[in-house]
CSV table of C-alpha atoms and ligand atoms in Angstrom, one decimal:
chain,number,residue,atom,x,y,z
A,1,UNK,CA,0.0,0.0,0.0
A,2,UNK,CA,1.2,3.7,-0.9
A,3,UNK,CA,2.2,5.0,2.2
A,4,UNK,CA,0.1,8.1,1.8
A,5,UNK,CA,-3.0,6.6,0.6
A,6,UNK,CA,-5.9,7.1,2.6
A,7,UNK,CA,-9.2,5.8,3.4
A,8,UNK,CA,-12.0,7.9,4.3
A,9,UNK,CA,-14.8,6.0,7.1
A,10,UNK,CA,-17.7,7.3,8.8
A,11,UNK,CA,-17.3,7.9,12.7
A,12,UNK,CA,-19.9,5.3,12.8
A,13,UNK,CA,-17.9,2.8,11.0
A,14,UNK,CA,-14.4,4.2,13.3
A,15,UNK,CA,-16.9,2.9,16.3
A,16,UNK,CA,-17.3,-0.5,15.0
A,17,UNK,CA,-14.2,-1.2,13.8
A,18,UNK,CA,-12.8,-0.4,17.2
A,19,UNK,CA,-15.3,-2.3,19.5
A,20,UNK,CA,-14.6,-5.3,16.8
A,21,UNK,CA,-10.9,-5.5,17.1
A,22,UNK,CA,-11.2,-4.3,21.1
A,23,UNK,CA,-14.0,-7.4,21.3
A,24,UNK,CA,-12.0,-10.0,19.5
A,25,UNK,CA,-9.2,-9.7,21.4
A,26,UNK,CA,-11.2,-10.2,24.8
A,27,UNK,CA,-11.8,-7.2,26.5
A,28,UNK,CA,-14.8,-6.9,28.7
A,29,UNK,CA,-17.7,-5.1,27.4
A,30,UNK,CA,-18.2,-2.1,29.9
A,31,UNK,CA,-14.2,-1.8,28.6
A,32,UNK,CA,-15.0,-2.0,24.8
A,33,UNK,CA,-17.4,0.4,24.9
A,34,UNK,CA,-15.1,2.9,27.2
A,35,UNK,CA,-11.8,2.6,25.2
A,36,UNK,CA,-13.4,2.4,22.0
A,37,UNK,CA,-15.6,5.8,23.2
A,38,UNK,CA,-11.9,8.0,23.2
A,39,UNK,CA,-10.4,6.5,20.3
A,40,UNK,CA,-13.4,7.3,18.4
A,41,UNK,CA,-13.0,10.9,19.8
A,42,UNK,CA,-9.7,10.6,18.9
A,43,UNK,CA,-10.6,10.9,15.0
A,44,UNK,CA,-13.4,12.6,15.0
A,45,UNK,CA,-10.9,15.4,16.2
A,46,UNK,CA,-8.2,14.5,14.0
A,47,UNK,CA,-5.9,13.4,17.0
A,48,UNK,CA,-4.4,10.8,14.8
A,49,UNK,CA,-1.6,9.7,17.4
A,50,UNK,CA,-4.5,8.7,19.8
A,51,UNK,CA,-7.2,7.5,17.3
A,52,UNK,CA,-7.6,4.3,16.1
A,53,UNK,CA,-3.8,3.6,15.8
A,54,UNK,CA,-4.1,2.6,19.4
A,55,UNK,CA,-5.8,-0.4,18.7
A,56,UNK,CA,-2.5,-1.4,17.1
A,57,UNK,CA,-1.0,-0.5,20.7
A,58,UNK,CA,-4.1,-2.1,22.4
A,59,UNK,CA,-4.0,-5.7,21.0
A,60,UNK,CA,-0.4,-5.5,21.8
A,61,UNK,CA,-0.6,-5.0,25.4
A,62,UNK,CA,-3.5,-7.6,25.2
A,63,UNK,CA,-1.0,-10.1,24.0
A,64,UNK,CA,1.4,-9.3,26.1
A,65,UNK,CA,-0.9,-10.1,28.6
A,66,UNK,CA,-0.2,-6.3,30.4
A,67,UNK,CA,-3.7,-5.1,30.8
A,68,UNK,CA,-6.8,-6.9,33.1
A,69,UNK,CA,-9.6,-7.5,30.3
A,70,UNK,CA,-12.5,-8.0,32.3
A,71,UNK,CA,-11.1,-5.4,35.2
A,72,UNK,CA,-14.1,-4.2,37.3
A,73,UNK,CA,-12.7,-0.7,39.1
A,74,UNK,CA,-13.5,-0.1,42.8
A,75,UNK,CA,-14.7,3.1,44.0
A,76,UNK,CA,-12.8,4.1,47.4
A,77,UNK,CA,-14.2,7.6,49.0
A,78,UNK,CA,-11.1,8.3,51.1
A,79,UNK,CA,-11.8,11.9,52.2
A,80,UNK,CA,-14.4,15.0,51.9
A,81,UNK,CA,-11.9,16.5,49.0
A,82,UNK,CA,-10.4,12.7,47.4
A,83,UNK,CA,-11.9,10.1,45.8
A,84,UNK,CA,-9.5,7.3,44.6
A,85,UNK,CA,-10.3,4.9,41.7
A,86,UNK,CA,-8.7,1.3,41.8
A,87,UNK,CA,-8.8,0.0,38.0
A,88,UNK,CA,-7.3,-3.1,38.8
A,89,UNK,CA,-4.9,-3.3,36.2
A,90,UNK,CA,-7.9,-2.7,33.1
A,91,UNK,CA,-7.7,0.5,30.9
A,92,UNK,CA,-8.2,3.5,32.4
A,93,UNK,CA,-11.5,5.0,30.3
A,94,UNK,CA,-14.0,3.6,32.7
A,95,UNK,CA,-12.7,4.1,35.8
A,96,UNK,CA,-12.5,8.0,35.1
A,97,UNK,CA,-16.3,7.2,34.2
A,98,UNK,CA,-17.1,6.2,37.5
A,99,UNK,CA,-15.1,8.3,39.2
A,100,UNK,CA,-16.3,11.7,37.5
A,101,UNK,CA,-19.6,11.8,39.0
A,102,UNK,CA,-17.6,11.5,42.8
A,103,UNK,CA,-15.2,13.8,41.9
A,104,UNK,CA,-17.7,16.6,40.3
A,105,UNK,CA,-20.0,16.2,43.4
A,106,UNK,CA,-16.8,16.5,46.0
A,107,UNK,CA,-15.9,19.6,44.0
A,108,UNK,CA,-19.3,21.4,44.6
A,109,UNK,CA,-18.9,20.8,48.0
A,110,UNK,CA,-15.7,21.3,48.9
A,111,UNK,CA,-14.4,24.1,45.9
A,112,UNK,CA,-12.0,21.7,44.9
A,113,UNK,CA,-11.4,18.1,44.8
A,114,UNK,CA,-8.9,15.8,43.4
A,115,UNK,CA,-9.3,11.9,41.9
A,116,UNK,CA,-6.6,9.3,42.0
A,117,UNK,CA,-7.1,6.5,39.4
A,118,UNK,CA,-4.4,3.7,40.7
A,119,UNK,CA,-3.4,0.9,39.0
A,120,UNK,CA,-4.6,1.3,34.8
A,121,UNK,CA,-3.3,1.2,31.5
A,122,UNK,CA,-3.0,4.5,29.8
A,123,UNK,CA,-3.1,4.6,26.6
A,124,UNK,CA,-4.7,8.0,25.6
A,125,UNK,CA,-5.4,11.7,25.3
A,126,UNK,CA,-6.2,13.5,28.6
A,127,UNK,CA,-8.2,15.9,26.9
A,128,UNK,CA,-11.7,13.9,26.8
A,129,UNK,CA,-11.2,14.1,30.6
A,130,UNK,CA,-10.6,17.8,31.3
A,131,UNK,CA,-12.9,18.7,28.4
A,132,UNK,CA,-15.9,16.6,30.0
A,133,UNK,CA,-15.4,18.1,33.7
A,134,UNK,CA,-15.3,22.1,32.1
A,135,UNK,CA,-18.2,21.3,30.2
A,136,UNK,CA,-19.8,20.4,33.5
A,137,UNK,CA,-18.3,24.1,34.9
A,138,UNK,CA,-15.4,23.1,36.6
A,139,UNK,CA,-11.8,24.3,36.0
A,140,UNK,CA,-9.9,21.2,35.5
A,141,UNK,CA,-6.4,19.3,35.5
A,142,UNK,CA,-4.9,16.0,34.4
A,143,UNK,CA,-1.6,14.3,34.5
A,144,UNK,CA,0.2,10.7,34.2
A,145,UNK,CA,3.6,9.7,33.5
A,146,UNK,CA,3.9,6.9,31.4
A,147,UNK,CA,7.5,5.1,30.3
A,148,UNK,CA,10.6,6.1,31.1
A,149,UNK,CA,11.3,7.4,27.4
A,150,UNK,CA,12.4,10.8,27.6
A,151,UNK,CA,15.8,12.5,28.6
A,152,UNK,CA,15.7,15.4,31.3
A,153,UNK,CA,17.5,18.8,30.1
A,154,UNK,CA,21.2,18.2,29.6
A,155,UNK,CA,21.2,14.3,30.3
A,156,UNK,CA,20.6,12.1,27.7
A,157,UNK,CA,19.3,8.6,29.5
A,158,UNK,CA,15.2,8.5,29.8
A,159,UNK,CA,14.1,9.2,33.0
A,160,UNK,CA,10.6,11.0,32.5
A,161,UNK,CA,7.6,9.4,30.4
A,162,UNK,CA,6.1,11.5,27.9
A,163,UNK,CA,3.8,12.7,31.0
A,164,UNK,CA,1.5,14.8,29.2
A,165,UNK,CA,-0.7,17.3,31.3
A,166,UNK,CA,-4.1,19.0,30.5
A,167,UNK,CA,-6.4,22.3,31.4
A,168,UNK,CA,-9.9,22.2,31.0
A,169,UNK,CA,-11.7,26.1,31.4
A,170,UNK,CA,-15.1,26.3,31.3
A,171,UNK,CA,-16.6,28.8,28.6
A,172,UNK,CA,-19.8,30.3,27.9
A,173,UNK,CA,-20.7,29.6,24.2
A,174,UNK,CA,-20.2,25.7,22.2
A,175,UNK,CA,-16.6,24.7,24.0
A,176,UNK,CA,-14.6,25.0,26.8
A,177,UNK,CA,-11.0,26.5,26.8
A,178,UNK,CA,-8.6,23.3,26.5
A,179,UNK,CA,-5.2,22.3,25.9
A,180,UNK,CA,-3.5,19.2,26.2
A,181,UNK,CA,0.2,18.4,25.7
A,182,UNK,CA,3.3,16.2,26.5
A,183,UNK,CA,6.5,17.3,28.4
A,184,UNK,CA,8.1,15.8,25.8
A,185,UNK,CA,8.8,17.9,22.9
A,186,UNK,CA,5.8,15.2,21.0
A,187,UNK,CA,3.8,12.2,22.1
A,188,UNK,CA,5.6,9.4,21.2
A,189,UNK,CA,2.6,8.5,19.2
A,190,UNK,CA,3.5,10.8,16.6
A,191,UNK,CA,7.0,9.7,16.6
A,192,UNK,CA,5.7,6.4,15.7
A,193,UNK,CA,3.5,7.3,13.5
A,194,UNK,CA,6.2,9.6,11.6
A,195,UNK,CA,8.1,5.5,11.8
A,196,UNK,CA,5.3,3.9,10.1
A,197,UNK,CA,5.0,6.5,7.5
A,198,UNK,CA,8.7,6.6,6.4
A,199,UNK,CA,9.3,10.3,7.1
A,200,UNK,CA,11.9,11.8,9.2
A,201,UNK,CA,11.5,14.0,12.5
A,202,UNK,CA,12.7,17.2,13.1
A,203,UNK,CA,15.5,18.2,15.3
A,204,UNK,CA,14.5,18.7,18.6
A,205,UNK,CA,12.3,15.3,19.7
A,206,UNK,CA,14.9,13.1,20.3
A,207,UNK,CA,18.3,12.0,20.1
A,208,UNK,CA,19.7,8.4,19.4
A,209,UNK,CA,20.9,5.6,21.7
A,210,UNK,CA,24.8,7.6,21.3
A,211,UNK,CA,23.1,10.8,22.6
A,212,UNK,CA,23.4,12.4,18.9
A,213,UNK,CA,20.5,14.9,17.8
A,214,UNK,CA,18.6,12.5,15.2
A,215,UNK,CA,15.9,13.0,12.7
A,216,UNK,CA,15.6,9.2,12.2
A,217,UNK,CA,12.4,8.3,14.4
A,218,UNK,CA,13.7,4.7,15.0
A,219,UNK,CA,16.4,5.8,16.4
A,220,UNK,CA,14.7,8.0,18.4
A,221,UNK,CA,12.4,5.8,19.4
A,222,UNK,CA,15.7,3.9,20.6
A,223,UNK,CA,17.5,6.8,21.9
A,224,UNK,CA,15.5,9.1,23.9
A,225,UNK,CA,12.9,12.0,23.3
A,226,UNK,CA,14.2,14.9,24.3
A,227,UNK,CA,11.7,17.7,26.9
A,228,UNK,CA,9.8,20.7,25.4
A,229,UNK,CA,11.3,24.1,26.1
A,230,UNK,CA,14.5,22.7,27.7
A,231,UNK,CA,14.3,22.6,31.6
A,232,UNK,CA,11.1,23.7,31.7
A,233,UNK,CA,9.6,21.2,30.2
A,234,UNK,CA,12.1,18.8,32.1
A,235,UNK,CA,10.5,20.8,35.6
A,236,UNK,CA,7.1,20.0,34.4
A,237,UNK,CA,7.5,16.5,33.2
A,238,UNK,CA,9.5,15.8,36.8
A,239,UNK,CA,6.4,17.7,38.8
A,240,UNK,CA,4.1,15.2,36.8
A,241,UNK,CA,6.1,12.0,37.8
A,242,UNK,CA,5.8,13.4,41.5
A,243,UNK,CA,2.1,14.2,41.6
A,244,UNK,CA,0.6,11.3,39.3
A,245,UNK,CA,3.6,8.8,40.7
A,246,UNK,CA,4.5,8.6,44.5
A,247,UNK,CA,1.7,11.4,45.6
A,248,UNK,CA,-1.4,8.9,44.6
A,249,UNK,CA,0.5,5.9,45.2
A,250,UNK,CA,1.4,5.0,42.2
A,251,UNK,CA,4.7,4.4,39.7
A,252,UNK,CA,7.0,6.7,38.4
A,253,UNK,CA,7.6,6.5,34.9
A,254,UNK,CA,10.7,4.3,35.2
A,255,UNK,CA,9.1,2.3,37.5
A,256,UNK,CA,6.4,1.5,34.6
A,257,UNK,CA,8.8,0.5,32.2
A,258,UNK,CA,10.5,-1.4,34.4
A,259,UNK,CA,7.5,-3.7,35.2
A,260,UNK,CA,6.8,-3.6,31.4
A,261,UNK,CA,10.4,-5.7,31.6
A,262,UNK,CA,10.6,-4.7,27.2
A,263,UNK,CA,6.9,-5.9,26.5
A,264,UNK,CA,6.7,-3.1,24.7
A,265,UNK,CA,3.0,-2.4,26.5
A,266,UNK,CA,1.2,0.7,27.0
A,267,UNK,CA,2.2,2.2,30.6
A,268,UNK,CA,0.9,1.2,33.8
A,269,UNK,CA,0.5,3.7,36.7
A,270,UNK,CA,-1.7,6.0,37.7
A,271,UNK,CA,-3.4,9.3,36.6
A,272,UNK,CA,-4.6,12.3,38.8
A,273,UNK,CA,-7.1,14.9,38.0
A,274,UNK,CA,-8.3,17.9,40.0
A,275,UNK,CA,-11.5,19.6,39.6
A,276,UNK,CA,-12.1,23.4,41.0
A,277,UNK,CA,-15.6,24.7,40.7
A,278,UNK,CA,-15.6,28.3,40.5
A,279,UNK,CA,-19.5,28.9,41.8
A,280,UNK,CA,-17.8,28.2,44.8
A,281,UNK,CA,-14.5,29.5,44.8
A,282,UNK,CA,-16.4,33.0,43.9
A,283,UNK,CA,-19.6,32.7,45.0
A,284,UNK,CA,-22.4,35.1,43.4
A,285,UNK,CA,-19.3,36.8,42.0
A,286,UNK,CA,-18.8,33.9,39.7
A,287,UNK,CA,-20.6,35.1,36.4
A,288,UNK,CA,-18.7,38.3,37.0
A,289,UNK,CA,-15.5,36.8,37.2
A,290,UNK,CA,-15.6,34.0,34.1
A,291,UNK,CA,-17.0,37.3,31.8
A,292,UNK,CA,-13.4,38.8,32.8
A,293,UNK,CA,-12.0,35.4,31.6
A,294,UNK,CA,-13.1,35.7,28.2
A,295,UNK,CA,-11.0,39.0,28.0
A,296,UNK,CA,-8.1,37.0,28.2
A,297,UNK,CA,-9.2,34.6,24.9
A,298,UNK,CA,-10.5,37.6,23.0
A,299,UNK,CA,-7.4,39.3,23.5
A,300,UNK,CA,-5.3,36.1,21.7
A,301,UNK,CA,-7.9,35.3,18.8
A,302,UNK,CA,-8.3,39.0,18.0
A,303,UNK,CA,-4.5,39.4,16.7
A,304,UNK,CA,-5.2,36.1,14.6
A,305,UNK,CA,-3.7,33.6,16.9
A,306,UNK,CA,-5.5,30.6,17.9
A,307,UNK,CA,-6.7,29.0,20.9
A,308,UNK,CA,-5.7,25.3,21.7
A,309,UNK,CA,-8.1,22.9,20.8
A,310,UNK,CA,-10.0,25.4,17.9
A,311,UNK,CA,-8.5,22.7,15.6
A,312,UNK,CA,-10.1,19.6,17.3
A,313,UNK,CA,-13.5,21.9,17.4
A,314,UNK,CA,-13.0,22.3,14.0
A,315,UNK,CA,-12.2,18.7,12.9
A,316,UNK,CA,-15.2,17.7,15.3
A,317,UNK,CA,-17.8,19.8,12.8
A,318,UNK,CA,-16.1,18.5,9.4
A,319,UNK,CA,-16.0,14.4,10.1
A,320,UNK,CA,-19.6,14.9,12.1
A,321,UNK,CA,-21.0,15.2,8.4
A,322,UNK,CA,-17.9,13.9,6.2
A,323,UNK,CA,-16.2,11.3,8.0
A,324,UNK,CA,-12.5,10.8,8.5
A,325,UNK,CA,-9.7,10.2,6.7
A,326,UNK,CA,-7.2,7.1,8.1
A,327,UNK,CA,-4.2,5.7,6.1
A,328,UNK,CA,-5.2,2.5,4.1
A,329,UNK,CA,-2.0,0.7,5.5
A,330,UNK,CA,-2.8,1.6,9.0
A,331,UNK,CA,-6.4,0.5,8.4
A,332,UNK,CA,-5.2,-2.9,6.9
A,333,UNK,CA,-3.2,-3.1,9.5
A,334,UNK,CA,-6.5,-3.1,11.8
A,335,UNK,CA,-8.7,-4.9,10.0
A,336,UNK,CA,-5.6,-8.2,10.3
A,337,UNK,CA,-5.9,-7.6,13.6
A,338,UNK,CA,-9.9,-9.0,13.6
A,339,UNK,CA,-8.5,-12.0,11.8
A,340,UNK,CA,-6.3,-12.9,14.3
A,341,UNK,CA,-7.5,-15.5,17.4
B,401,NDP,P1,0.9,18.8,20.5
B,401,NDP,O1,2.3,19.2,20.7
B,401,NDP,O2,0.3,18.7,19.2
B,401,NDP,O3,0.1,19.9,21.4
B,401,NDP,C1,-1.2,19.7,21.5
B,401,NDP,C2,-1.9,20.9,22.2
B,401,NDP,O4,-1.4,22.1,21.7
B,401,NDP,C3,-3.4,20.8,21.9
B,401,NDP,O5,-4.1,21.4,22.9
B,401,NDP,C4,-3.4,21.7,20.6
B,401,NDP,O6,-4.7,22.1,20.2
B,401,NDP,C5,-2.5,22.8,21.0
B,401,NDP,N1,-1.9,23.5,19.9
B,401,NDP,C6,-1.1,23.0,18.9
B,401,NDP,N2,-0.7,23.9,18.0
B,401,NDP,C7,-1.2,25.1,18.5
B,401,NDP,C8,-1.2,26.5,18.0
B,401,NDP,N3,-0.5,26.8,16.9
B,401,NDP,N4,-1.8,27.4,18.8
B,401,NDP,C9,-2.5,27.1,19.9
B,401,NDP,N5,-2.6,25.8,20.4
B,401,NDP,C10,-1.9,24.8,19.7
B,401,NDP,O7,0.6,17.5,21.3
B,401,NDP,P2,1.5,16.4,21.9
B,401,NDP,O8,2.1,15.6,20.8
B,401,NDP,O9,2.4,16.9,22.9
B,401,NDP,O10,0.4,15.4,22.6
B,401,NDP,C11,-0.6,14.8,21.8
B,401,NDP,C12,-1.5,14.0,22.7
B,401,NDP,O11,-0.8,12.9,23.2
B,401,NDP,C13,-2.1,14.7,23.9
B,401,NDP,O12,-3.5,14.6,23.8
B,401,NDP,C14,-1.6,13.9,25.1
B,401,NDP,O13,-2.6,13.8,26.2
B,401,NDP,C15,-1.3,12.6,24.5
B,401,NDP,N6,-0.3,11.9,25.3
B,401,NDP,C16,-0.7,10.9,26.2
B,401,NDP,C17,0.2,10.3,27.0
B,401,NDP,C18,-0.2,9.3,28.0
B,401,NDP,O14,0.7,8.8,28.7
B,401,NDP,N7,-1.4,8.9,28.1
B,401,NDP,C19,1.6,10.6,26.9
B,401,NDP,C20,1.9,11.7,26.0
B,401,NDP,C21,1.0,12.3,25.2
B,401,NDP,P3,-5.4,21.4,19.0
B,401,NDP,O15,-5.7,20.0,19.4
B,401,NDP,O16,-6.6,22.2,18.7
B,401,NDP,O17,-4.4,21.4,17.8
B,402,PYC,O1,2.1,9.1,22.8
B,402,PYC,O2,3.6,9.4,24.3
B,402,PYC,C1,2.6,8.9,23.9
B,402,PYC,C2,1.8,8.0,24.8
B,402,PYC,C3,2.2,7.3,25.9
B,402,PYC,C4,1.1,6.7,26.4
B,402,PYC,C5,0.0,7.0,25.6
B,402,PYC,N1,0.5,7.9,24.6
């Protein structure tokens, strides 16, 4: 298959190809319909590194036996403010779904709340997360590490995962203000998939297993990813190892990859997310307050830059009515995958 060559499918037909594969390779139901929900979500907004290339990544883990199929996650109410979710070593998409409602209600009541999801396989965005609590009107935070993969500023051996972290504002009007990004300079999602595709990565994501700057993304892949904005990014990515690692009770980055012992599975660990609800951080002064917010957004759109996520909004209408567009190989790929026992 030509490399570029593409393949355009209905969301509809995204959502059953995904519950198929996710199905055939034995996940539980509740599970199919959770994970196949984000990577569905994952196209519709053109998020290509977390769309349906992760059932690639997910029937891998399955194989490697990695992830708990039929995992049923435990609510534990551990304090007026923190609500822990055990997933019990499934994916993490459902127990954020029965953790939400807990955190949201802890939020109203106590201004701000956090949740602690222990022991899942991450695999995806964190954007559906913080997108889903903002459009409930909460101001909202996630993080997780993932594998040791990426090099802290001015070392070159992993240490941090790609530990992304997202912000979730909510917004009068269609969509809430979101962004969501790795520490590392990429997700290492789109390093693969610049692997798959033949093309070369720029300078900047990583640097091979000598410590040279490469633009080869195997050997990246190899080497290690290199931080976002130097030690910042390196600060971030370390304050995201210590708040979604040892603060909830869960592993560090290397300490995933070191359990993975080179399956080559998605990371396992833990993810925390904060909710703030600002009816009752400001009372009556609330409305007042959020109106002075959108002085801030107007202020960046009205010199022609863009917000984050505006291009996932705008994705979201165009493949609502015409579908999206997936590489045929990657697709092929897929579809062997539902042949397989
Ligand atoms: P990007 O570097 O592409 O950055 C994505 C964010 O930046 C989005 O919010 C995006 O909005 C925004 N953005 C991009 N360009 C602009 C611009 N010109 N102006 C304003 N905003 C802009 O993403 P990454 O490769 O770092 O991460 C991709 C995904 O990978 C994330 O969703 C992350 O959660 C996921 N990930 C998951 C991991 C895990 O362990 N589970 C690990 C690492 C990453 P828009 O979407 O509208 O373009
Ligand atoms: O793309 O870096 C990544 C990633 C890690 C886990 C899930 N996505």
């Amino acid at each position: 298959t030509d490399a570029a060559e593409k393949v355009r499918l209905s969301l509809a037909a995204v959502r059953a190809l995904a519950e198929a594969v996710l199905s055939r390779h034995g996940l539980s139901e509740r599970h199919v319909k959770a994970v196949a929900e984000t990577m569905v979500a994952g196209e519709r907004d053109e998020c290509a590194s977390h769309g349906i290339y992760r059932l690639l990544v997910c029937a891998h883990t399955i194989k490697a036996g990695k992830v708990a199929l039929d995992a049923e996650p435990v609510v534990h109410d551990i304090a007026p403010a923190l609500v822990r979710v055990d997933a019990k070593g499934g994916y993490a998409q459902l127990p954020f779904q029965m953790g939400k409602p807990v955190l949201e209600e802890k939020a109203r009541n106590c201004g701000i709340a956090a949740l602690g999801i222990n022991n899942c396989v991450h695999f995806a965005a964190l954007w559906p997360e913080v997108e889903a609590l903002a459009r409930d009107g909460f101001v909202a935070f996630a993080f997780t590490p993932s594998h040791a993969w990426v090099a802290p500023a001015g070392g070159t051996r992993p240490v941090f995962g790609t530990n992304p972290l997202a912000f979730g504002w909510p917004r009068p009007g269609p969509h809430p203000y979101v962004f969501d990004f790795a520490t590392s300079a990429v997700a290492r999602g789109e390093i693969e998939l610049h692997r798959r595709a033949g093309k070369p990565i720029p300078l900047g994501w990583g640097i091979d297993a000598e410590g040279n700057p490469t633009t080869d993304a195997a050997a990246a892949l190899d080497g290690a990813m290199l931080t976002f904005g130097g030690h910042k990014g390196s600060a971030l990515a370390t304050m995201i190892e210590l708040i979604a690692g040892p603060l909830i009770g869960d592993m560090t980055s290397a300490e995933s990859i070191a359990y993975d012992d080179n399956a080559k599975a998605s990371p396992f660990g833990g993810e925390l997310i904060i909710a703030i609800d600002p009816a009752r951080f400001l009372g009556d002064k609330a409305a007042e307050h959020l109106a002075r917010a959108e002085a801030v957004f107007e202020n960046i759109v009205s010199q022609g830059a863009r917000l984050p996520s505006q291009r996932r909004y705008e994705a979201r209408e165009r493949t609502r009515v015409h579908g999206v567009e997936v590489p045929a190989k990657l697709l092929a790929d897929i579809k062997a995958l539902l042949a397989e026992k």
